[in-house]
Short mmCIF file of N, CA, C and O in Angstrom, two decimals:
data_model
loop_
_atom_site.label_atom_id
_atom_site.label_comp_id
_atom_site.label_asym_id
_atom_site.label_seq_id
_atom_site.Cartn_x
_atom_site.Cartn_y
_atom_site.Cartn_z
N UNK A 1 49.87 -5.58 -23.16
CA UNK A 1 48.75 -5.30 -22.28
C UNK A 1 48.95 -6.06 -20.97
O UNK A 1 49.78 -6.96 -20.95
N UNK A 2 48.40 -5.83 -20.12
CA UNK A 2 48.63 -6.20 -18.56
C UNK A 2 47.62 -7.02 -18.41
O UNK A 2 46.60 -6.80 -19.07
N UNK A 3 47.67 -8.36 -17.34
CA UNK A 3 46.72 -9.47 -17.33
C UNK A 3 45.52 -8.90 -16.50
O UNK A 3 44.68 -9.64 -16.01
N UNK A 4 45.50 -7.85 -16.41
CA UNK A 4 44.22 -7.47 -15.49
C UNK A 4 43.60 -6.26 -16.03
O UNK A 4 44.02 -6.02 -17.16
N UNK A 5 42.94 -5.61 -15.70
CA UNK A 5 42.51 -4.48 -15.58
C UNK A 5 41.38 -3.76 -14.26
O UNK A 5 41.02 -4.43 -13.30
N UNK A 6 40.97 -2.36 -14.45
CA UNK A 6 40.66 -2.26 -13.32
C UNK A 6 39.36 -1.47 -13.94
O UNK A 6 39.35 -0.54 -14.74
N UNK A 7 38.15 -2.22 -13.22
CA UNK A 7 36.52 -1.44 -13.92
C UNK A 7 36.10 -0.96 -12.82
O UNK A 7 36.52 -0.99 -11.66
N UNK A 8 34.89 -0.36 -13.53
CA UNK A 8 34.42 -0.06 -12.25
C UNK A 8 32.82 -0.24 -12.12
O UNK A 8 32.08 0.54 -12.72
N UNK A 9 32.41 -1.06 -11.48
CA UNK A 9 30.86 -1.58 -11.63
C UNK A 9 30.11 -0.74 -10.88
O UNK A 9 30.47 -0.13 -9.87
N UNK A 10 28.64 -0.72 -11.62
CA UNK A 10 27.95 -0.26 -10.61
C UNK A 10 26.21 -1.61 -10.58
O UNK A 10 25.82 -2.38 -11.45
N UNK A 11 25.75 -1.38 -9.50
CA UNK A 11 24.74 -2.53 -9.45
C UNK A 11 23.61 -1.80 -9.22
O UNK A 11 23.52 -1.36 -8.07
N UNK A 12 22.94 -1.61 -9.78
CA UNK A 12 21.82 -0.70 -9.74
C UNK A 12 20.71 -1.36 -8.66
O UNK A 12 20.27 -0.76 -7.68
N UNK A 13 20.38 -2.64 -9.04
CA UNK A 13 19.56 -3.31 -8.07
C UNK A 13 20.04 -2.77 -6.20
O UNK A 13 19.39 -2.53 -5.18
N UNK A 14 21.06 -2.78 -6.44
CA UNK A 14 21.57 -2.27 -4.78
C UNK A 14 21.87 -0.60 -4.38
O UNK A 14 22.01 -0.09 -3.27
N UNK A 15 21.90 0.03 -5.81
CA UNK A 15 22.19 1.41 -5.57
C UNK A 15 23.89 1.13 -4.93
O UNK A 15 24.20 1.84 -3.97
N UNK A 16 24.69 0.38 -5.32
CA UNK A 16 26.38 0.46 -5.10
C UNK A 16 27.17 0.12 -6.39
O UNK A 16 26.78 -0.55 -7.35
N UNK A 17 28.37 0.73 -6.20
CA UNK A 17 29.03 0.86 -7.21
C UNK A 17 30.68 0.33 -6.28
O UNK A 17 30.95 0.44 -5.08
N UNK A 18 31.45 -0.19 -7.30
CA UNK A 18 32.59 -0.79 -6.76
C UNK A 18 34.21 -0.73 -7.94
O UNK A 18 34.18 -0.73 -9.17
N UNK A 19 35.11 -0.68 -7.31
CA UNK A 19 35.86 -0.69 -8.31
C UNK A 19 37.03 -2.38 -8.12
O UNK A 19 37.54 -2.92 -7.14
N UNK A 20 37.01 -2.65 -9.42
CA UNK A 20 37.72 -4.57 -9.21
C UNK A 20 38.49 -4.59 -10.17
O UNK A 20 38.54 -3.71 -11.02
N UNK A 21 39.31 -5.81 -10.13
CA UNK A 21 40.27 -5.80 -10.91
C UNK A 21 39.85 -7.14 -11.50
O UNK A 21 39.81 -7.85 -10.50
N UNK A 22 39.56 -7.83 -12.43
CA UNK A 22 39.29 -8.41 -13.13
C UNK A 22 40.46 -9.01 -14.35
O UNK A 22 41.20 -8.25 -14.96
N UNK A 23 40.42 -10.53 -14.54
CA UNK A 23 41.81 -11.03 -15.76
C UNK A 23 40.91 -10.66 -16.76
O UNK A 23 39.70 -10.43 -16.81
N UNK A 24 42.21 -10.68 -17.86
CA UNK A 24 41.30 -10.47 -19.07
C UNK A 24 41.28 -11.42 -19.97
O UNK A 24 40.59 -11.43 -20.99
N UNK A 25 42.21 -12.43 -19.52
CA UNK A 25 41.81 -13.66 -20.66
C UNK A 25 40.57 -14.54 -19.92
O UNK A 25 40.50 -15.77 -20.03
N UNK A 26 39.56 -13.70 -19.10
CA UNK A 26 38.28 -15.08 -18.70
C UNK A 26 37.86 -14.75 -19.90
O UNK A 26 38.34 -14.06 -20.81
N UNK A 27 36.41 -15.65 -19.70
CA UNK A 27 35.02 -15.08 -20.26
C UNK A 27 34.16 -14.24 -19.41
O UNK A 27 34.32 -13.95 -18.23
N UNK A 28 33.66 -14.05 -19.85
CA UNK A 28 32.45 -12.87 -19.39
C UNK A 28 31.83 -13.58 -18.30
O UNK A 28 32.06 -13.32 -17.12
N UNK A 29 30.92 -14.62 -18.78
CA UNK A 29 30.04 -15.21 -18.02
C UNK A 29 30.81 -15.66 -16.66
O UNK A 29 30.24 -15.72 -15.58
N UNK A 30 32.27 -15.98 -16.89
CA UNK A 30 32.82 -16.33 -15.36
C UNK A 30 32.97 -14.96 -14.53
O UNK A 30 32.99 -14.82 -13.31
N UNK A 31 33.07 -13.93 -15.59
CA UNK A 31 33.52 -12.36 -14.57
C UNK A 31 32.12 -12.32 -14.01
O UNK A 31 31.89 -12.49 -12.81
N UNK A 32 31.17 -12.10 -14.92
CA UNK A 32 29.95 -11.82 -14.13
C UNK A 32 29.46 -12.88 -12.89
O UNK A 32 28.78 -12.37 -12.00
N UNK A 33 29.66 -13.84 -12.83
CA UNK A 33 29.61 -14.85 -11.83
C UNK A 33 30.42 -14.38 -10.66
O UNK A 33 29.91 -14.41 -9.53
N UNK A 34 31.80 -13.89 -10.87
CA UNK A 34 32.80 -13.60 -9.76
C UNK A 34 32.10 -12.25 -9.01
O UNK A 34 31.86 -12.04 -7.82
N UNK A 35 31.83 -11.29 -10.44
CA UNK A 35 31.26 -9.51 -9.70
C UNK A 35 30.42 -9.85 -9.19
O UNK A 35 30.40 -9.12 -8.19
N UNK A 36 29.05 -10.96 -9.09
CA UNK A 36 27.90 -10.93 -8.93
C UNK A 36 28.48 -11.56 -7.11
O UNK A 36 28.42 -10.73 -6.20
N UNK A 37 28.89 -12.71 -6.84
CA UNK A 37 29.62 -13.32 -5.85
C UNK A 37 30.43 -12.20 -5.14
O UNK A 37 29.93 -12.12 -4.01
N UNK A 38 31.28 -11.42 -5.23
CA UNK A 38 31.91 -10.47 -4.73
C UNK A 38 30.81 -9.37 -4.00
O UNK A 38 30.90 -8.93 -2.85
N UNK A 39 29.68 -9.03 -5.07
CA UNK A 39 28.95 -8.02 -4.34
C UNK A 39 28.43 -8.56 -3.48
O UNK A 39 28.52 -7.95 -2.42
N UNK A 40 27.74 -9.73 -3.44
CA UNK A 40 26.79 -10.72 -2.45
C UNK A 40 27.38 -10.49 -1.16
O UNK A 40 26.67 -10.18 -0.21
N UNK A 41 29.07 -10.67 -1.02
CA UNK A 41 29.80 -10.64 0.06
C UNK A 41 30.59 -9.36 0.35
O UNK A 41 31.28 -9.36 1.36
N UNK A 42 30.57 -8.50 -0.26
CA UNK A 42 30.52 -7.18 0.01
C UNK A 42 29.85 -6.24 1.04
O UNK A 42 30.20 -5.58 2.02
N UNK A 43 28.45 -6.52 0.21
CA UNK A 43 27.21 -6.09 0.38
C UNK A 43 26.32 -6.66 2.14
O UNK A 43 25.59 -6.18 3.00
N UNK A 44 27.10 -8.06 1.78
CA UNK A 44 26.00 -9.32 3.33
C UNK A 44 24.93 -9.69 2.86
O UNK A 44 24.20 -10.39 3.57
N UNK A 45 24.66 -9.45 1.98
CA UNK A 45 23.20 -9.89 1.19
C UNK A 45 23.54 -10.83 0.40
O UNK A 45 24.69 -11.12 0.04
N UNK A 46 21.98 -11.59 -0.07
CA UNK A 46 21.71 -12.13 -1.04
C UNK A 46 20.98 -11.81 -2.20
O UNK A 46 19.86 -11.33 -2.37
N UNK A 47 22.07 -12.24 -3.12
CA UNK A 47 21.14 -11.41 -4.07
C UNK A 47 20.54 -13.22 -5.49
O UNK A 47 21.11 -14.25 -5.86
N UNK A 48 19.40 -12.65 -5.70
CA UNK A 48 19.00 -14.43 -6.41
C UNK A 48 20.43 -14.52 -7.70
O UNK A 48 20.83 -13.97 -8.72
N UNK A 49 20.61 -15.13 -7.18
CA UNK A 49 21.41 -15.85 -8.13
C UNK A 49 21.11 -16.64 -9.36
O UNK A 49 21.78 -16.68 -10.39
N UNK A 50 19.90 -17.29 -9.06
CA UNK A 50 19.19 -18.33 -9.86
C UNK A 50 18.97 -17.02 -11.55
O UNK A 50 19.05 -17.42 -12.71
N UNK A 51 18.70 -15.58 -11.12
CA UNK A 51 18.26 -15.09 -12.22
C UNK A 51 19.62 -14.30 -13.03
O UNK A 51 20.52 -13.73 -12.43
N UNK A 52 19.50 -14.42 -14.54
CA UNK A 52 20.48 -14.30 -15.47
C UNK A 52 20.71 -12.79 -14.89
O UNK A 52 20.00 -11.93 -14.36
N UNK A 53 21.97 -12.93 -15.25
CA UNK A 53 22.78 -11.11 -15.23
C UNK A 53 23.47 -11.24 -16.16
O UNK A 53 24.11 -12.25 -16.44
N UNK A 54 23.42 -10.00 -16.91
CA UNK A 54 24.33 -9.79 -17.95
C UNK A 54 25.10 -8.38 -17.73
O UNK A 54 24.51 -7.43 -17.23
N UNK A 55 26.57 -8.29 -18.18
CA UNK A 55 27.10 -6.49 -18.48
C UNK A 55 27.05 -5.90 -18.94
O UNK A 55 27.29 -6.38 -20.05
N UNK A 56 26.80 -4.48 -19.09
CA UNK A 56 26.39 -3.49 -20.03
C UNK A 56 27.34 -2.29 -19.77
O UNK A 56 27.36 -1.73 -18.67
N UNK A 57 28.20 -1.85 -20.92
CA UNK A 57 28.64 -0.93 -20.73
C UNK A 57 28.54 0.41 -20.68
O UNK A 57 28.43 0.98 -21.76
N UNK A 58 28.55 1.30 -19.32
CA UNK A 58 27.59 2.35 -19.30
C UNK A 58 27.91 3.10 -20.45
O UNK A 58 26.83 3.53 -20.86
N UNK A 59 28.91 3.54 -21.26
CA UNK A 59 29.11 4.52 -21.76
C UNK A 59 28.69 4.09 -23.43
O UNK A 59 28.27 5.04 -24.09
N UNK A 60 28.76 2.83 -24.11
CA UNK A 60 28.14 2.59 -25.32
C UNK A 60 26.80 1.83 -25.25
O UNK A 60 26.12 1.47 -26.22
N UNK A 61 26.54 1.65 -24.07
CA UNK A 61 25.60 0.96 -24.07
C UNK A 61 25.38 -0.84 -24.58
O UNK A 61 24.37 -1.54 -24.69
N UNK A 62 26.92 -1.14 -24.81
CA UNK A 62 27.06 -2.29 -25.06
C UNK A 62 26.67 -3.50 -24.29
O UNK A 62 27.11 -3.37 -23.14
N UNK A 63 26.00 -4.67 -24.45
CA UNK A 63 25.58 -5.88 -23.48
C UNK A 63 26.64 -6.74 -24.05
O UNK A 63 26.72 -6.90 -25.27
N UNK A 64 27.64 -7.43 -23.02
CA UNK A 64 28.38 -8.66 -23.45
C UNK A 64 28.30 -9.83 -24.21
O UNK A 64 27.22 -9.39 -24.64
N UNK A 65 28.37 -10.55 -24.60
CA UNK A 65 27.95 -11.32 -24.92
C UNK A 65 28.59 -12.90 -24.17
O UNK A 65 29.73 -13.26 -24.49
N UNK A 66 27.70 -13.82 -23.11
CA UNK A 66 28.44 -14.63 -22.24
C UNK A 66 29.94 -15.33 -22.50
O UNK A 66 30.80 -15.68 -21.68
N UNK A 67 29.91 -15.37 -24.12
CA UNK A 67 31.32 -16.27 -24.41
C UNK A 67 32.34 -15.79 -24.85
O UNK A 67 33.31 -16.46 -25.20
N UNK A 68 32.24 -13.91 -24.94
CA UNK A 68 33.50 -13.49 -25.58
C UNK A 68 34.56 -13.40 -24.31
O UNK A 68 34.30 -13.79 -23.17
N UNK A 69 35.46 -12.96 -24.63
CA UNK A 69 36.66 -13.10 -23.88
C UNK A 69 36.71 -11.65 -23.74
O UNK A 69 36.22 -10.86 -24.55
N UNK A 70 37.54 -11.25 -22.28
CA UNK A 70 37.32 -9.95 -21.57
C UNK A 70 38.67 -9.34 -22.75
O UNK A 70 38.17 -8.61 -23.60
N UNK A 71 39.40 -9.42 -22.83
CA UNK A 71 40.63 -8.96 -24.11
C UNK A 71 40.12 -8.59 -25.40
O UNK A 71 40.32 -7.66 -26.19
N UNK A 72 39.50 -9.45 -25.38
CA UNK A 72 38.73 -9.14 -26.94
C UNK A 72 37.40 -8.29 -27.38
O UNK A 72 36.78 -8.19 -28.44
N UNK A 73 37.27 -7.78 -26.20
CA UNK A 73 35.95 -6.54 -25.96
C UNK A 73 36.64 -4.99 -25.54
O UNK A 73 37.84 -4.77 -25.72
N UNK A 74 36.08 -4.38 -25.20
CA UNK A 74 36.28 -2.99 -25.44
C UNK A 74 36.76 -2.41 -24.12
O UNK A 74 37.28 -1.29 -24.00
N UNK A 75 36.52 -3.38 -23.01
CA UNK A 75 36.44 -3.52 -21.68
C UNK A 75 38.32 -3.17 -21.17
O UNK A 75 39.20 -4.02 -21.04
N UNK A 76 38.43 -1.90 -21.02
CA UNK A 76 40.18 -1.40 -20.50
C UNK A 76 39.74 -1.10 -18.92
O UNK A 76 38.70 -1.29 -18.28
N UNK A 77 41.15 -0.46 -18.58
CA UNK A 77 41.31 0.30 -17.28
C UNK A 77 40.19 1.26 -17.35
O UNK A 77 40.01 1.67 -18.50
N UNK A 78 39.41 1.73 -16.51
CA UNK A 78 38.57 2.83 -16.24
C UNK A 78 37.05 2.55 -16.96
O UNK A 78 36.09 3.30 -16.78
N UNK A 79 36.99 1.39 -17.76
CA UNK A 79 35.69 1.16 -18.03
C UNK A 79 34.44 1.30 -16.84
O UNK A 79 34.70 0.83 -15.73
N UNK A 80 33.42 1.78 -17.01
CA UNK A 80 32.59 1.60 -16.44
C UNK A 80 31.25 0.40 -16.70
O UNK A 80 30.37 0.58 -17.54
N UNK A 81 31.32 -0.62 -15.93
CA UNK A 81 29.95 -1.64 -16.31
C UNK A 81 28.65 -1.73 -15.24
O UNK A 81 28.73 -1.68 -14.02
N UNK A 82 27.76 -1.83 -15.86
CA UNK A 82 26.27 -1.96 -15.09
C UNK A 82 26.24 -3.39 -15.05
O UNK A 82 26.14 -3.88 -16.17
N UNK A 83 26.29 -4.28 -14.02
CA UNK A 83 25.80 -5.27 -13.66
C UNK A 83 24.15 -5.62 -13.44
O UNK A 83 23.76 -5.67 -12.27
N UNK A 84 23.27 -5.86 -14.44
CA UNK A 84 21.82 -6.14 -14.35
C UNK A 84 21.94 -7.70 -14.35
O UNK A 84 22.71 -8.62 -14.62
N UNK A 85 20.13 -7.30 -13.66
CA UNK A 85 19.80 -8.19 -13.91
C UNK A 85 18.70 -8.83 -15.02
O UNK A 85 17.76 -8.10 -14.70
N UNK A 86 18.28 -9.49 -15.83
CA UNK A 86 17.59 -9.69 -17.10
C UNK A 86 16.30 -9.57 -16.79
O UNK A 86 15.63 -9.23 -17.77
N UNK A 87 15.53 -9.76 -15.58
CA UNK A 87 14.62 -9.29 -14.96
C UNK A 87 14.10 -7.88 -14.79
O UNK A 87 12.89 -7.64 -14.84
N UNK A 88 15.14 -6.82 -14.55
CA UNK A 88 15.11 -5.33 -14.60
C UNK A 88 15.73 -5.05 -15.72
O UNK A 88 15.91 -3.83 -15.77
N UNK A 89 16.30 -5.80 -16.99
CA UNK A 89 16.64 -5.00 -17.98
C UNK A 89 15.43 -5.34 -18.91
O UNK A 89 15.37 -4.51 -19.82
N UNK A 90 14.31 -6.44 -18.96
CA UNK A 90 13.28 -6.10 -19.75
C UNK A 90 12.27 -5.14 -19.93
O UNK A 90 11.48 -5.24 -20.88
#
């Protein structure tokens, strides 16, 4: 397998969608920290940071869990993930 892969997020809070390349031996919680940071500066906005985001995969509907490792989830080339926030996913 190849140390990266390539997803493709979408952020609903902003109505944008992006495609990144992401390692796959992080954890989650650091990818979502990096996607969340990347869109901020993408985008020119701020987006609160202070509030939890978690990933959800559009197509099983799967939510990550912060400490698994991106290799060891379901997460390949062409995945699609929803970046929420725990605020709009209650």
């Amino acid at each position: 397998m190849q140390n990266k892969v390539l997803i493709h997020v979408m952020v609903p809070e902003l109505a944008s969608d992006f495609d990144v390349f992401i390692p796959v031996n992080e954890v989650v919680w650091k990818i979502q920290l990096l996607l969340l940071k990347s869109v901020c500066d993408l985008c020119h906005i701020e987006m609160n940071q202070s509030l939890n985001y978690y990933l959800m995969n559009k197509d099983t509907n799967r939510i990550y869990n912060s400490n698994e490792i991106i290799i060891d989830t379901d997460i390949r080339n062409g995945t699609e993930l929803l970046l929420i926030s725990k605020s709009l996913g209650e």
